[in-house]
Short mmCIF file of C-alpha atoms and ligand atoms in Angstrom, two decimals:
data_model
loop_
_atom_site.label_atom_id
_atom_site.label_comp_id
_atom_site.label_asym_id
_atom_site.label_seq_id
_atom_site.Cartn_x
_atom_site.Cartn_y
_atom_site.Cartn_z
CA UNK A 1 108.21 127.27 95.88
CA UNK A 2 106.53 130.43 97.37
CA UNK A 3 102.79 128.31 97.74
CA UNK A 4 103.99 124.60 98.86
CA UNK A 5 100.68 122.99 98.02
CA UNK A 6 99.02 121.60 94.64
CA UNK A 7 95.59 121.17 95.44
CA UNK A 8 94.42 117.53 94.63
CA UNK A 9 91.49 117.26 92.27
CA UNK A 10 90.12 113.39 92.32
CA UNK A 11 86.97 113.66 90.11
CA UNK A 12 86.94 112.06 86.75
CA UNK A 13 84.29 115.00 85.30
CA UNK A 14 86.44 118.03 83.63
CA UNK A 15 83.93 120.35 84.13
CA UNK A 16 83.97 120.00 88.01
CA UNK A 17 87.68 120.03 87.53
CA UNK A 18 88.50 122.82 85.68
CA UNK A 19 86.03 125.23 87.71
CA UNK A 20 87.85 124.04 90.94
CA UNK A 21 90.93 124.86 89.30
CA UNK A 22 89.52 128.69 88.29
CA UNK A 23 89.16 129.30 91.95
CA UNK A 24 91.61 127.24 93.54
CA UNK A 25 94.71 128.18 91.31
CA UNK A 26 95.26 131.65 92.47
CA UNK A 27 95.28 130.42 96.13
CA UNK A 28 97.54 127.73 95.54
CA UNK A 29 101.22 127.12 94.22
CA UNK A 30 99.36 124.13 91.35
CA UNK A 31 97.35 121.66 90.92
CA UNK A 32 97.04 118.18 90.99
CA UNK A 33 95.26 115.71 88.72
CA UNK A 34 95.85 112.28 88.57
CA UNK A 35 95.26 109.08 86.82
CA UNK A 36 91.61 108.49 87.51
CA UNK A 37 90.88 111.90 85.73
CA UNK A 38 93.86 110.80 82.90
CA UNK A 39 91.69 107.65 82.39
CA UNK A 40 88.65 108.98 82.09
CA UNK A 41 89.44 112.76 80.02
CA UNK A 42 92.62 112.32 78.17
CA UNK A 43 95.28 114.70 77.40
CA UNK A 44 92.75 117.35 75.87
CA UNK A 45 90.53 116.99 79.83
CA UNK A 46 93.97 117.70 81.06
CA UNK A 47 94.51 120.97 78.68
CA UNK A 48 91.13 122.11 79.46
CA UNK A 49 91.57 122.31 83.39
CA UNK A 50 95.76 123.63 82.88
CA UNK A 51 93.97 126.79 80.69
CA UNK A 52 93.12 128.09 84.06
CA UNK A 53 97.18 128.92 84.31
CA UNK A 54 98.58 127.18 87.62
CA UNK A 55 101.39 125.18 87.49
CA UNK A 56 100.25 121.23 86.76
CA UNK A 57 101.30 118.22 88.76
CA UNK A 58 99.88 114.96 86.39
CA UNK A 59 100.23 112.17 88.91
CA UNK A 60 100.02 108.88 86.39
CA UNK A 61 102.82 106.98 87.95
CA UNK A 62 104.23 105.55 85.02
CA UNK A 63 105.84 102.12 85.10
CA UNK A 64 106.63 99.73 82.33
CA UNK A 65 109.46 98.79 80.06
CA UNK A 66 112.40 101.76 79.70
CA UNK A 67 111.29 102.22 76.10
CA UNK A 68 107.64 102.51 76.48
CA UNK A 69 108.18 105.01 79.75
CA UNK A 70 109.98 106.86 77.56
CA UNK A 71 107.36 107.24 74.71
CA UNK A 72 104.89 108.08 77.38
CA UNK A 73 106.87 110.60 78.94
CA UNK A 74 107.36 112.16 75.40
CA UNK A 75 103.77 112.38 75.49
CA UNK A 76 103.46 113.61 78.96
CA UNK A 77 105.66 116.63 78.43
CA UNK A 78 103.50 117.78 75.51
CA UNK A 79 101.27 118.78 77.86
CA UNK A 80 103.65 120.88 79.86
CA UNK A 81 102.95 119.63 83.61
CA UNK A 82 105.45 121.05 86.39
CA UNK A 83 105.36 117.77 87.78
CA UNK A 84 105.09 114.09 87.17
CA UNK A 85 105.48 110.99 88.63
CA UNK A 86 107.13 107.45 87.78
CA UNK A 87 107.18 104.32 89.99
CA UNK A 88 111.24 104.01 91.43
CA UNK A 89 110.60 100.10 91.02
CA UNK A 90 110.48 100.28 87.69
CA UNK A 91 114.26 100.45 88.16
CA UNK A 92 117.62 102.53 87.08
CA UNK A 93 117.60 102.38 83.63
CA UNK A 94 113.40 103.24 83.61
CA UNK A 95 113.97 106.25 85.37
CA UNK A 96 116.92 107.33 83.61
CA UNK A 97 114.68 106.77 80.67
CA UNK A 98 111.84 108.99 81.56
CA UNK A 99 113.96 111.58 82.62
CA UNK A 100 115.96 112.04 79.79
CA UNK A 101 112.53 112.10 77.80
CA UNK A 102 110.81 114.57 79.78
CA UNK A 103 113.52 116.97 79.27
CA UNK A 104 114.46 116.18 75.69
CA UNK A 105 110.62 117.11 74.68
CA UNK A 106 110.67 119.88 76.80
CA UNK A 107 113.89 121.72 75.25
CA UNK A 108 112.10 121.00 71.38
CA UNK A 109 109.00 122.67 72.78
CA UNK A 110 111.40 125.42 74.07
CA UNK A 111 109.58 125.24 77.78
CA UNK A 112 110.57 123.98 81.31
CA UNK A 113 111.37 120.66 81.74
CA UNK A 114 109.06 118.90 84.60
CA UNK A 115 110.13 117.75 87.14
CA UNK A 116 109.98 114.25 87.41
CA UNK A 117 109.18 112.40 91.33
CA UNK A 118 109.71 108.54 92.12
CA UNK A 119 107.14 107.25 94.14
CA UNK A 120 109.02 104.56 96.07
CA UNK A 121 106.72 101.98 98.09
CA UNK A 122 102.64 102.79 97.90
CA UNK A 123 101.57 103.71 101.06
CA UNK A 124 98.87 101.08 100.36
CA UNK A 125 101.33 98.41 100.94
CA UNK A 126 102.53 97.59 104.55
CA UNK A 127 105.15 95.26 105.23
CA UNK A 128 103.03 91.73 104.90
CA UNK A 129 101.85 93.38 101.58
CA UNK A 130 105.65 94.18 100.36
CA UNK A 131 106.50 90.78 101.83
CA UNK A 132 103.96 89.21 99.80
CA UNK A 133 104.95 90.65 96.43
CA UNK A 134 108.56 88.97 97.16
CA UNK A 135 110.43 92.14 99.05
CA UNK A 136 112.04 91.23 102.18
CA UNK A 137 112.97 93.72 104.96
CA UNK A 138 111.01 97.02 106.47
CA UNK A 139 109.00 99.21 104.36
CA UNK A 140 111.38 101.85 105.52
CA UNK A 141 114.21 100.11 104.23
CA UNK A 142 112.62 99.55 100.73
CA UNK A 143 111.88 103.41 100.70
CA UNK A 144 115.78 104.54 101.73
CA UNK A 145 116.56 101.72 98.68
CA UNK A 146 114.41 103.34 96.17
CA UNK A 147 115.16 106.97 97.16
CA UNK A 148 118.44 106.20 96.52
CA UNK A 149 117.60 104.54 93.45
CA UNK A 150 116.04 107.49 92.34
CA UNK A 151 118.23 109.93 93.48
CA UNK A 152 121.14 107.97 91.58
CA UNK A 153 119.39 107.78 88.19
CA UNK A 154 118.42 111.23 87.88
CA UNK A 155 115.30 111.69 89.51
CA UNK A 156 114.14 115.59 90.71
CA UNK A 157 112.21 114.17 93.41
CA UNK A 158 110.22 111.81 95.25
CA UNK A 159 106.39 111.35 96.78
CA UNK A 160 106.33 110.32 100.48
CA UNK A 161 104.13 109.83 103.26
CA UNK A 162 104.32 112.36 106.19
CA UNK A 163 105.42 109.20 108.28
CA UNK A 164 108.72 109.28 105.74
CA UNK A 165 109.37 112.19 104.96
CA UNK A 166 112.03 113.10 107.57
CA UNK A 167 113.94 109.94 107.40
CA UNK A 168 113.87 110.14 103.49
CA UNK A 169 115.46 113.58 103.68
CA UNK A 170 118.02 112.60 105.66
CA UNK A 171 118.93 109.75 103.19
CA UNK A 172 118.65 111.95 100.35
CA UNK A 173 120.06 115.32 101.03
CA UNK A 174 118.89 118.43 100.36
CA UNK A 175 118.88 118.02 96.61
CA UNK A 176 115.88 116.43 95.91
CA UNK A 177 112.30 117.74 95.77
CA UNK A 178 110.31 115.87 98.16
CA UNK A 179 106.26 115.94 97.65
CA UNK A 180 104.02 114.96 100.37
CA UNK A 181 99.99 113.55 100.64
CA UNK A 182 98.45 112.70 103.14
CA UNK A 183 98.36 116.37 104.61
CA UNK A 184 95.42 117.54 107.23
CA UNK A 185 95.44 120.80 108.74
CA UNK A 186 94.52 120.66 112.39
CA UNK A 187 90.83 121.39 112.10
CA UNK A 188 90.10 119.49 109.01
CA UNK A 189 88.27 115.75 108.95
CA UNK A 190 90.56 112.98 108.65
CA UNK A 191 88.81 110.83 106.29
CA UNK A 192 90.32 107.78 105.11
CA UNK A 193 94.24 109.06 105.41
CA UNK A 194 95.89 106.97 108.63
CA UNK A 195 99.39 108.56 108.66
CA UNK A 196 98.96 112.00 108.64
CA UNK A 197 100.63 115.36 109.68
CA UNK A 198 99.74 119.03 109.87
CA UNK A 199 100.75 121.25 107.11
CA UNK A 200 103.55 123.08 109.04
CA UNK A 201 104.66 119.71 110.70
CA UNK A 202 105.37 118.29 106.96
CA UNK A 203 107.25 121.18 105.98
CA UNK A 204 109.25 121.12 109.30
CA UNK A 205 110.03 117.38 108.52
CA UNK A 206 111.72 118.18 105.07
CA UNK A 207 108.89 118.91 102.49
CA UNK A 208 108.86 121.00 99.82
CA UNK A 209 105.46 119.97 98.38
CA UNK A 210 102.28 119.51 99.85
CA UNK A 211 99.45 117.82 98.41
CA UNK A 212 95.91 118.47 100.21
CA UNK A 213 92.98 117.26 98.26
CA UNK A 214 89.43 116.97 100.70
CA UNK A 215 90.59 119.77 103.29
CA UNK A 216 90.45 122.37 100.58
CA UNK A 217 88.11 120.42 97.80
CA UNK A 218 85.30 118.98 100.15
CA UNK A 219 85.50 122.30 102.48
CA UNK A 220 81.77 124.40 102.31
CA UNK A 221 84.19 127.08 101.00
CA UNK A 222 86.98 125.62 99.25
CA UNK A 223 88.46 129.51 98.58
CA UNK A 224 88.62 130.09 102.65
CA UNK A 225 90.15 126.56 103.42
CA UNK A 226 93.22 126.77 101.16
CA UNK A 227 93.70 130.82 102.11
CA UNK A 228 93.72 129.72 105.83
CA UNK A 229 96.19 126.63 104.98
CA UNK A 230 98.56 128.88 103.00
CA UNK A 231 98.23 131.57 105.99
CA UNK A 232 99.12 128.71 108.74
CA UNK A 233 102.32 128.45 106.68
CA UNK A 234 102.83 131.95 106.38
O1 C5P B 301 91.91 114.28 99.72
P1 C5P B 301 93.30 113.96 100.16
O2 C5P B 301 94.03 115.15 100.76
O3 C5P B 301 93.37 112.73 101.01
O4 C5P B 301 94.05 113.66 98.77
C1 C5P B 301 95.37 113.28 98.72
C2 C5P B 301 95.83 113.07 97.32
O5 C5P B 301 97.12 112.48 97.38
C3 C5P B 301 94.97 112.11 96.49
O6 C5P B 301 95.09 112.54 95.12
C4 C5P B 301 95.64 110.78 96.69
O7 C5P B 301 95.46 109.92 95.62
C5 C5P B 301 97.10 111.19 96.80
N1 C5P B 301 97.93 110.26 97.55
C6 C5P B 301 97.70 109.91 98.87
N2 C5P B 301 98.52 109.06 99.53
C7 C5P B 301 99.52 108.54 98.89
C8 C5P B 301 99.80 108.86 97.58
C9 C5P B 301 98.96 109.73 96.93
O8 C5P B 301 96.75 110.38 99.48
N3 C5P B 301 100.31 107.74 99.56
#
């Protein structure tokens, strides 16, 4: 991908979205919405802010029975995203599910398939969390697990954390797409992100895809902050 990052948009109003994504989508490689904006707009908020032209990532993190993943991912594909995301502990068969549906809609709409990204363990949940729900062993572990999960069932690609992304590479190979939050450029504020890394140190570590939401969006000139992001990586 020439541009590596998709721009995060978190608001649920598609008016502020879909003017971000006007000036924002010629600077970047796409855009990200996810599924507080899904919630609140729908399909036809989601059509209104990909009319702007740049490539879509719709982050809804789908999870539930194979069947009903499937359905959804029918629905999904309508509206043409480049990306999209599934949860890898929904397990084999899910996944195999949702990508065999994302592509089947896409080749009777004639367009690109997306491509479809496991998110293995939230970065929400640290290891008393994960041991809490009933998973034993390092978060770490659980991610190499569901990588390879993922990467057995089908899966283009996964979302990690910049604190992952290296070893995750190394367990998966150069094949998969690997799509990375958390993201602040040197002279950005950190906010509420813990575990983060510089643009150009993601990449380094094995990323393909960066997502940057507040150091471009919450910037006093959004335009300037994602031109000087996409020059650092230049
Ligand atoms: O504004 P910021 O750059 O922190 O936005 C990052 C985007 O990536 C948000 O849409 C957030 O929900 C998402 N994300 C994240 N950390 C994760 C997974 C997703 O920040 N572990």
């Amino acid at each position: 991908m020439s541009n590596p990052i998709f721009v995060a948009l978190d608001t649920t109003e598609t008016g502020k979205a879909a003017a971000l994504a006007a000036r924002l989508g010629p600077l970047v490689g796409g855009i990200k919405l996810g599924l507080e904006f899904f919630v609140a707009q729908g399909p036809a908020g989601v059509a209104e802010v990909a009319r702007a032209g740049s490539p879509l990532f719709l982050d809804l993190k789908l999870h539930d029975i194979p069947n009903t993943v499937a359905g959804a991912m029918r629905a999904v594909a309508r509206l043409a995203p480049a990306l999209t995301t599934i949860h890898a502990s929904g397990g084999s068969d899910m996944m195999k599910a949702a990508v065999a549906a994302a592509r089947e809609e896409a080749d009777k709409r004639g367009v690109a398939p997306a491509k479809v990204l496991a998110v293995t363990i939230l970065t929400s949940l640290d290891q008393a969390g994960m041991g809490a729900v009933g998973i034993p062993g390092t978060v770490l572990d659980q991610v190499r697990r569901l990588a390879e999960l993922a990467r057995r069932a089908g899966v283009d690609g996964l979302v990690c954390s910049p604190h992952e992304v290296a070893a995750v590479r190394n367990a998966v190979g150069t094949d998969m797409m690997l799509v990375v939050p958390g993201i602040r450029p040197a002279w950005s504020a950190v906010e509420d992100q813990k575990r983060i890394m510089t643009p150009r140190e993601a990449l380094r570590q094995g990323a393909d895809v960066l997502v940057i939401g507040r150091p471009i969006t919450a910037a006093d000139a959004p335009e300037e902050a994602a031109r000087r992001i996409a020059h650092e990586l230049s």
